[in-house]
PDB file of C-alpha atoms in Angstrom:
ATOM      1  CA  ASP A   1      43.001 -31.469  86.093  1.00  0.00           C
ATOM      2  CA  GLN A   2      46.278 -31.988  87.902  1.00  0.00           C
ATOM      3  CA  GLN A   3      45.965 -31.495  91.641  1.00  0.00           C
ATOM      4  CA  VAL A   4      49.707 -31.814  92.328  1.00  0.00           C
ATOM      5  CA  LYS A   5      52.090 -30.118  89.914  1.00  0.00           C
ATOM      6  CA  GLN A   6      55.871 -30.321  89.587  1.00  0.00           C
ATOM      7  CA  ASN A   7      56.592 -27.732  86.879  1.00  0.00           C
ATOM      8  CA  SER A   8      60.286 -28.476  86.559  1.00  0.00           C
ATOM      9  CA  PRO A   9      60.931 -31.760  84.679  1.00  0.00           C
ATOM     10  CA  SER A  10      64.621 -31.589  85.469  1.00  0.00           C
ATOM     11  CA  LEU A  11      67.160 -29.805  87.651  1.00  0.00           C
ATOM     12  CA  SER A  12      70.952 -29.899  87.615  1.00  0.00           C
ATOM     13  CA  VAL A  13      73.020 -28.926  90.665  1.00  0.00           C
ATOM     14  CA  GLN A  14      76.697 -29.055  91.567  1.00  0.00           C
ATOM     15  CA  GLU A  15      77.846 -31.350  94.314  1.00  0.00           C
ATOM     16  CA  GLY A  16      77.854 -29.610  97.678  1.00  0.00           C
ATOM     17  CA  ARG A  17      75.329 -26.956  96.675  1.00  0.00           C
ATOM     18  CA  ILE A  18      71.664 -26.765  97.642  1.00  0.00           C
ATOM     19  CA  SER A  19      69.020 -28.518  95.505  1.00  0.00           C
ATOM     20  CA  ILE A  20      65.529 -26.998  95.696  1.00  0.00           C
ATOM     21  CA  LEU A  21      62.686 -29.034  94.236  1.00  0.00           C
ATOM     22  CA  ASN A  22      59.250 -27.359  93.966  1.00  0.00           C
ATOM     23  CA  CYS A  23      55.742 -28.530  94.063  1.00  0.00           C
ATOM     24  CA  ASP A  24      52.385 -26.807  93.765  1.00  0.00           C
ATOM     25  CA  TYR A  25      48.928 -28.052  94.623  1.00  0.00           C
ATOM     26  CA  THR A  26      45.418 -26.920  93.918  1.00  0.00           C
ATOM     27  CA  ASN A  27      43.307 -28.706  96.588  1.00  0.00           C
ATOM     28  CA  SER A  28      43.333 -26.969  99.946  1.00  0.00           C
ATOM     29  CA  MET A  29      41.833 -30.039 101.600  1.00  0.00           C
ATOM     30  CA  PHE A  30      45.132 -31.994 101.466  1.00  0.00           C
ATOM     31  CA  ASP A  31      46.288 -32.973 104.953  1.00  0.00           C
ATOM     32  CA  TYR A  32      49.714 -34.354 104.283  1.00  0.00           C
ATOM     33  CA  PHE A  33      52.443 -33.953 101.680  1.00  0.00           C
ATOM     34  CA  LEU A  34      55.159 -36.473 101.002  1.00  0.00           C
ATOM     35  CA  TRP A  35      58.240 -36.652  98.875  1.00  0.00           C
ATOM     36  CA  TYR A  36      59.469 -39.833  97.228  1.00  0.00           C
ATOM     37  CA  LYS A  37      62.781 -40.556  95.573  1.00  0.00           C
ATOM     38  CA  LYS A  38      63.100 -42.977  92.638  1.00  0.00           C
ATOM     39  CA  TYR A  39      66.173 -44.588  91.118  1.00  0.00           C
ATOM     40  CA  PRO A  40      65.975 -46.338  87.729  1.00  0.00           C
ATOM     41  CA  ALA A  41      64.683 -49.897  87.850  1.00  0.00           C
ATOM     42  CA  GLU A  42      63.546 -49.505  91.498  1.00  0.00           C
ATOM     43  CA  GLY A  43      60.300 -48.536  93.154  1.00  0.00           C
ATOM     44  CA  PRO A  44      59.863 -45.124  94.728  1.00  0.00           C
ATOM     45  CA  THR A  45      61.035 -44.773  98.316  1.00  0.00           C
ATOM     46  CA  PHE A  46      59.591 -42.473 100.936  1.00  0.00           C
ATOM     47  CA  LEU A  47      61.848 -39.579 101.811  1.00  0.00           C
ATOM     48  CA  ILE A  48      60.125 -37.090 104.057  1.00  0.00           C
ATOM     49  CA  SER A  49      56.624 -35.796 104.809  1.00  0.00           C
ATOM     50  CA  ILE A  50      54.909 -32.748 106.308  1.00  0.00           C
ATOM     51  CA  SER A  51      51.522 -32.213 107.873  1.00  0.00           C
ATOM     52  CA  SER A  52      49.411 -29.321 106.619  1.00  0.00           C
ATOM     53  CA  ILE A  53      49.486 -27.809 110.102  1.00  0.00           C
ATOM     54  CA  LYS A  54      53.252 -27.349 109.964  1.00  0.00           C
ATOM     55  CA  ASP A  55      55.410 -25.170 107.764  1.00  0.00           C
ATOM     56  CA  LYS A  56      58.748 -27.060 108.028  1.00  0.00           C
ATOM     57  CA  ASN A  57      59.977 -30.519 108.615  1.00  0.00           C
ATOM     58  CA  GLU A  58      63.661 -31.478 108.686  1.00  0.00           C
ATOM     59  CA  ASP A  59      65.399 -34.850 108.428  1.00  0.00           C
ATOM     60  CA  GLY A  60      69.149 -34.697 108.134  1.00  0.00           C
ATOM     61  CA  ARG A  61      70.076 -33.148 104.808  1.00  0.00           C
ATOM     62  CA  PHE A  62      66.455 -32.963 103.742  1.00  0.00           C
ATOM     63  CA  THR A  63      64.018 -30.185 104.659  1.00  0.00           C
ATOM     64  CA  VAL A  64      60.496 -29.720 103.366  1.00  0.00           C
ATOM     65  CA  PHE A  65      58.808 -26.293 103.545  1.00  0.00           C
ATOM     66  CA  LEU A  66      55.076 -25.743 103.202  1.00  0.00           C
ATOM     67  CA  ASN A  67      53.469 -22.446 102.273  1.00  0.00           C
ATOM     68  CA  LYS A  68      49.734 -23.062 102.604  1.00  0.00           C
ATOM     69  CA  SER A  69      48.681 -19.610 101.476  1.00  0.00           C
ATOM     70  CA  ALA A  70      50.579 -20.136  98.234  1.00  0.00           C
ATOM     71  CA  LYS A  71      49.673 -23.832  97.999  1.00  0.00           C
ATOM     72  CA  HIS A  72      53.368 -24.518  97.478  1.00  0.00           C
ATOM     73  CA  LEU A  73      55.927 -26.801  99.010  1.00  0.00           C
ATOM     74  CA  SER A  74      59.576 -27.324  98.419  1.00  0.00           C
ATOM     75  CA  LEU A  75      62.225 -29.915  99.193  1.00  0.00           C
ATOM     76  CA  HIS A  76      65.687 -28.669 100.031  1.00  0.00           C
ATOM     77  CA  ILE A  77      68.670 -30.974  99.943  1.00  0.00           C
ATOM     78  CA  VAL A  78      71.844 -29.570 101.546  1.00  0.00           C
ATOM     79  CA  PRO A  79      74.501 -30.437 100.696  1.00  0.00           C
ATOM     80  CA  SER A  80      73.647 -32.206  97.488  1.00  0.00           C
ATOM     81  CA  GLN A  81      75.507 -35.452  96.725  1.00  0.00           C
ATOM     82  CA  PRO A  82      75.910 -37.429  93.561  1.00  0.00           C
ATOM     83  CA  GLY A  83      73.863 -40.222  95.147  1.00  0.00           C
ATOM     84  CA  ASP A  84      70.910 -37.849  95.348  1.00  0.00           C
ATOM     85  CA  SER A  85      70.592 -37.984  91.535  1.00  0.00           C
ATOM     86  CA  ALA A  86      67.149 -39.519  91.020  1.00  0.00           C
ATOM     87  CA  VAL A  87      63.616 -38.622  90.127  1.00  0.00           C
ATOM     88  CA  TYR A  88      61.710 -36.934  92.988  1.00  0.00           C
ATOM     89  CA  PHE A  89      57.955 -37.143  93.297  1.00  0.00           C
ATOM     90  CA  CYS A  90      55.783 -34.884  95.332  1.00  0.00           C
ATOM     91  CA  ALA A  91      52.571 -36.437  96.623  1.00  0.00           C
ATOM     92  CA  ALA A  92      49.548 -35.347  98.702  1.00  0.00           C
ATOM     93  CA  LEU A  93      46.668 -36.968 100.455  1.00  0.00           C
ATOM     94  CA  TRP A  94      43.604 -36.290 102.527  1.00  0.00           C
ATOM     95  CA  ALA A  95      43.369 -37.859 105.970  1.00  0.00           C
ATOM     96  CA  GLY A  96      40.924 -40.688 105.945  1.00  0.00           C
ATOM     97  CA  ASN A  97      42.982 -43.238 104.119  1.00  0.00           C
ATOM     98  CA  THR A  98      42.659 -42.120 100.592  1.00  0.00           C
ATOM     99  CA  PRO A  99      45.353 -42.883  97.975  1.00  0.00           C
ATOM    100  CA  LEU A 100      48.214 -40.507  97.339  1.00  0.00           C
ATOM    101  CA  VAL A 101      47.982 -38.040  94.441  1.00  0.00           C
ATOM    102  CA  PHE A 102      51.339 -37.711  92.746  1.00  0.00           C
ATOM    103  CA  GLY A 103      53.052 -35.022  90.717  1.00  0.00           C
ATOM    104  CA  LYS A 104      54.838 -35.948  87.496  1.00  0.00           C
ATOM    105  CA  GLY A 105      58.277 -35.832  89.074  1.00  0.00           C
ATOM    106  CA  THR A 106      61.428 -33.831  88.751  1.00  0.00           C
ATOM    107  CA  ARG A 107      64.698 -35.484  87.635  1.00  0.00           C
ATOM    108  CA  LEU A 108      67.606 -34.199  89.815  1.00  0.00           C
ATOM    109  CA  SER A 109      71.139 -34.568  88.544  1.00  0.00           C
ATOM    110  CA  VAL A 110      73.915 -33.758  91.010  1.00  0.00           C
ATOM    111  CA  ILE A 111      77.219 -33.135  89.196  1.00  0.00           C
ATOM    112  CA  ALA A 112      80.433 -33.971  90.866  1.00  0.00           C
TER     113      ALA A 112
ATOM    114  CA  ASP B   1      62.731 -52.813 102.960  1.00  0.00           C
ATOM    115  CA  ALA B   2      58.991 -53.353 103.176  1.00  0.00           C
ATOM    116  CA  GLY B   3      58.140 -56.931 102.257  1.00  0.00           C
ATOM    117  CA  ILE B   4      56.621 -56.448  98.821  1.00  0.00           C
ATOM    118  CA  THR B   5      57.249 -58.764  95.933  1.00  0.00           C
ATOM    119  CA  GLN B   6      55.950 -58.139  92.449  1.00  0.00           C
ATOM    120  CA  SER B   7      55.842 -60.880  89.825  1.00  0.00           C
ATOM    121  CA  PRO B   8      56.799 -61.159  87.102  1.00  0.00           C
ATOM    122  CA  ARG B   9      59.416 -58.432  87.011  1.00  0.00           C
ATOM    123  CA  HIS B  10      59.457 -58.365  83.256  1.00  0.00           C
ATOM    124  CA  LYS B  11      56.924 -59.545  80.680  1.00  0.00           C
ATOM    125  CA  VAL B  12      56.545 -59.314  76.959  1.00  0.00           C
ATOM    126  CA  THR B  13      53.246 -60.298  75.414  1.00  0.00           C
ATOM    127  CA  GLU B  14      51.091 -59.669  72.390  1.00  0.00           C
ATOM    128  CA  THR B  15      48.055 -57.467  71.936  1.00  0.00           C
ATOM    129  CA  GLY B  16      44.836 -59.182  72.844  1.00  0.00           C
ATOM    130  CA  THR B  17      46.255 -61.621  75.344  1.00  0.00           C
ATOM    131  CA  PRO B  18      45.272 -61.641  78.997  1.00  0.00           C
ATOM    132  CA  VAL B  19      47.916 -60.634  81.539  1.00  0.00           C
ATOM    133  CA  THR B  20      47.953 -60.914  85.330  1.00  0.00           C
ATOM    134  CA  LEU B  21      50.427 -59.181  87.551  1.00  0.00           C
ATOM    135  CA  ARG B  22      50.815 -60.210  91.153  1.00  0.00           C
ATOM    136  CA  CYS B  23      51.714 -58.250  94.250  1.00  0.00           C
ATOM    137  CA  HIS B  24      52.503 -60.127  97.408  1.00  0.00           C
ATOM    138  CA  GLN B  25      53.128 -58.497 100.790  1.00  0.00           C
ATOM    139  CA  THR B  26      54.282 -59.886 104.098  1.00  0.00           C
ATOM    140  CA  GLU B  27      53.562 -56.740 106.188  1.00  0.00           C
ATOM    141  CA  ASN B  28      49.849 -57.401 106.829  1.00  0.00           C
ATOM    142  CA  HIS B  29      49.018 -53.933 105.593  1.00  0.00           C
ATOM    143  CA  ARG B  30      45.368 -53.155 104.988  1.00  0.00           C
ATOM    144  CA  TYR B  31      45.763 -51.012 101.857  1.00  0.00           C
ATOM    145  CA  MET B  32      47.256 -52.116  98.552  1.00  0.00           C
ATOM    146  CA  TYR B  33      47.631 -50.048  95.345  1.00  0.00           C
ATOM    147  CA  TRP B  34      48.477 -50.516  91.642  1.00  0.00           C
ATOM    148  CA  TYR B  35      50.126 -47.611  89.811  1.00  0.00           C
ATOM    149  CA  ARG B  36      51.552 -47.281  86.376  1.00  0.00           C
ATOM    150  CA  GLN B  37      54.425 -45.036  85.539  1.00  0.00           C
ATOM    151  CA  ASP B  38      54.817 -43.542  82.037  1.00  0.00           C
ATOM    152  CA  PRO B  39      57.129 -40.813  80.767  1.00  0.00           C
ATOM    153  CA  GLY B  40      55.522 -37.362  81.238  1.00  0.00           C
ATOM    154  CA  HIS B  41      52.783 -38.704  83.467  1.00  0.00           C
ATOM    155  CA  GLY B  42      54.423 -39.668  86.689  1.00  0.00           C
ATOM    156  CA  LEU B  43      52.684 -42.239  88.850  1.00  0.00           C
ATOM    157  CA  ARG B  44      48.975 -42.755  88.135  1.00  0.00           C
ATOM    158  CA  LEU B  45      46.697 -44.820  90.294  1.00  0.00           C
ATOM    159  CA  ILE B  46      44.939 -47.700  88.534  1.00  0.00           C
ATOM    160  CA  HIS B  47      43.030 -49.434  91.380  1.00  0.00           C
ATOM    161  CA  TYR B  48      43.403 -49.858  95.087  1.00  0.00           C
ATOM    162  CA  SER B  49      42.160 -52.112  97.812  1.00  0.00           C
ATOM    163  CA  TYR B  50      41.180 -51.203 101.358  1.00  0.00           C
ATOM    164  CA  GLY B  51      40.615 -54.742 102.527  1.00  0.00           C
ATOM    165  CA  VAL B  52      39.932 -58.282 101.396  1.00  0.00           C
ATOM    166  CA  LYS B  53      37.476 -58.124  98.535  1.00  0.00           C
ATOM    167  CA  ASP B  54      37.209 -54.329  98.861  1.00  0.00           C
ATOM    168  CA  THR B  55      38.521 -52.389  95.914  1.00  0.00           C
ATOM    169  CA  ASP B  56      38.029 -49.112  94.221  1.00  0.00           C
ATOM    170  CA  LYS B  57      38.941 -47.474  90.932  1.00  0.00           C
ATOM    171  CA  GLY B  58      41.721 -44.998  90.422  1.00  0.00           C
ATOM    172  CA  GLU B  59      42.448 -42.367  87.795  1.00  0.00           C
ATOM    173  CA  VAL B  60      43.256 -44.826  84.940  1.00  0.00           C
ATOM    174  CA  SER B  61      41.194 -47.930  85.650  1.00  0.00           C
ATOM    175  CA  ASP B  62      39.800 -48.552  82.155  1.00  0.00           C
ATOM    176  CA  GLY B  63      40.993 -51.839  80.764  1.00  0.00           C
ATOM    177  CA  TYR B  64      42.130 -53.181  84.128  1.00  0.00           C
ATOM    178  CA  SER B  65      40.529 -55.241  86.838  1.00  0.00           C
ATOM    179  CA  VAL B  66      41.835 -56.281  90.282  1.00  0.00           C
ATOM    180  CA  SER B  67      41.134 -58.908  92.858  1.00  0.00           C
ATOM    181  CA  ARG B  68      42.123 -59.338  96.480  1.00  0.00           C
ATOM    182  CA  SER B  69      41.028 -62.686  97.961  1.00  0.00           C
ATOM    183  CA  LYS B  70      43.454 -62.523 100.890  1.00  0.00           C
ATOM    184  CA  THR B  71      45.323 -59.817 102.725  1.00  0.00           C
ATOM    185  CA  GLU B  72      48.731 -60.578 101.269  1.00  0.00           C
ATOM    186  CA  ASP B  73      47.853 -60.765  97.554  1.00  0.00           C
ATOM    187  CA  PHE B  74      46.592 -58.118  95.137  1.00  0.00           C
ATOM    188  CA  LEU B  75      46.264 -59.101  91.469  1.00  0.00           C
ATOM    189  CA  LEU B  76      46.059 -56.739  88.535  1.00  0.00           C
ATOM    190  CA  THR B  77      44.561 -58.208  85.336  1.00  0.00           C
ATOM    191  CA  LEU B  78      44.568 -56.849  81.803  1.00  0.00           C
ATOM    192  CA  GLU B  79      41.752 -58.835  80.189  1.00  0.00           C
ATOM    193  CA  SER B  80      42.891 -58.078  76.680  1.00  0.00           C
ATOM    194  CA  ALA B  81      46.158 -56.262  76.567  1.00  0.00           C
ATOM    195  CA  THR B  82      46.650 -53.243  74.279  1.00  0.00           C
ATOM    196  CA  SER B  83      49.868 -51.487  73.282  1.00  0.00           C
ATOM    197  CA  SER B  84      48.747 -48.449  75.270  1.00  0.00           C
ATOM    198  CA  GLN B  85      49.114 -50.595  78.434  1.00  0.00           C
ATOM    199  CA  THR B  86      52.858 -50.965  77.879  1.00  0.00           C
ATOM    200  CA  SER B  87      54.252 -49.438  81.043  1.00  0.00           C
ATOM    201  CA  VAL B  88      55.999 -50.019  84.310  1.00  0.00           C
ATOM    202  CA  TYR B  89      53.548 -51.124  86.963  1.00  0.00           C
ATOM    203  CA  PHE B  90      54.167 -50.552  90.678  1.00  0.00           C
ATOM    204  CA  CYS B  91      52.375 -52.030  93.618  1.00  0.00           C
ATOM    205  CA  ALA B  92      52.331 -50.223  96.939  1.00  0.00           C
ATOM    206  CA  ILE B  93      51.097 -50.980 100.386  1.00  0.00           C
ATOM    207  CA  SER B  94      50.205 -48.872 103.425  1.00  0.00           C
ATOM    208  CA  HIS B  95      48.613 -48.934 106.877  1.00  0.00           C
ATOM    209  CA  GLY B  96      46.391 -46.141 105.592  1.00  0.00           C
ATOM    210  CA  GLN B  97      46.556 -44.170 108.808  1.00  0.00           C
ATOM    211  CA  GLY B  98      47.392 -40.475 108.838  1.00  0.00           C
ATOM    212  CA  ASP B  99      50.613 -39.765 106.988  1.00  0.00           C
ATOM    213  CA  GLN B 100      51.909 -43.265 107.107  1.00  0.00           C
ATOM    214  CA  PRO B 101      53.681 -43.516 103.773  1.00  0.00           C
ATOM    215  CA  GLN B 102      53.021 -46.042 101.050  1.00  0.00           C
ATOM    216  CA  HIS B 103      55.843 -48.440 100.416  1.00  0.00           C
ATOM    217  CA  PHE B 104      56.416 -49.600  96.875  1.00  0.00           C
ATOM    218  CA  GLY B 105      57.619 -52.767  95.172  1.00  0.00           C
ATOM    219  CA  ASP B 106      60.334 -52.717  92.561  1.00  0.00           C
ATOM    220  CA  GLY B 107      57.918 -52.738  89.607  1.00  0.00           C
ATOM    221  CA  THR B 108      56.938 -54.960  86.646  1.00  0.00           C
ATOM    222  CA  ARG B 109      58.013 -53.837  83.201  1.00  0.00           C
ATOM    223  CA  LEU B 110      55.303 -54.895  80.815  1.00  0.00           C
ATOM    224  CA  SER B 111      55.679 -54.640  77.027  1.00  0.00           C
ATOM    225  CA  ILE B 112      52.740 -55.318  74.777  1.00  0.00           C
ATOM    226  CA  LEU B 113      53.615 -55.837  71.135  1.00  0.00           C
TER     227      LEU B 113
END
């Protein structure tokens, strides 16, 4: 049973507009949530994270929102740029040094 | 970039042959991980290590074994490769503290014919 779900396999957005990537989870014991970005032929790179005790974390153009009651988080990219075109993975973990649990990813295409 | 090197970067081999993938880190991180990435499945954990000689299974460990004899090296072995193990394999490392993120290598593309 998938504990972290990214239900949209792909998303297409125009340059300059907002990109919203969604992620749902089933385990209320997760302590942290992370987003990774992956370009073809490269390894995933860490983008931004949020603790379960917060509801928002912002880093430049990237903001992650967490709604614990809905077990839902989202990544907002504003403004979207062509270089943001990549696969984005949502991941979660329990404190205590356990491995990350990943979603299946969403492919974002930013169209110029 | 985190000091992670995966070797080889590409490999083609035949069904039934043994294959070993190597992950080498220069960051002295305690935790090391092996994932595979397949279309429609995202990243799935194969095995991980939380110290020298300390390893544990992940979600898709069948058909794989690992070894970690020193901090910097984590080996993934396919004892008898099968076509279903054709995939891209990623190694990752982390401190393993709080939300310290894992850092990934650039992957090994393995094709088993």
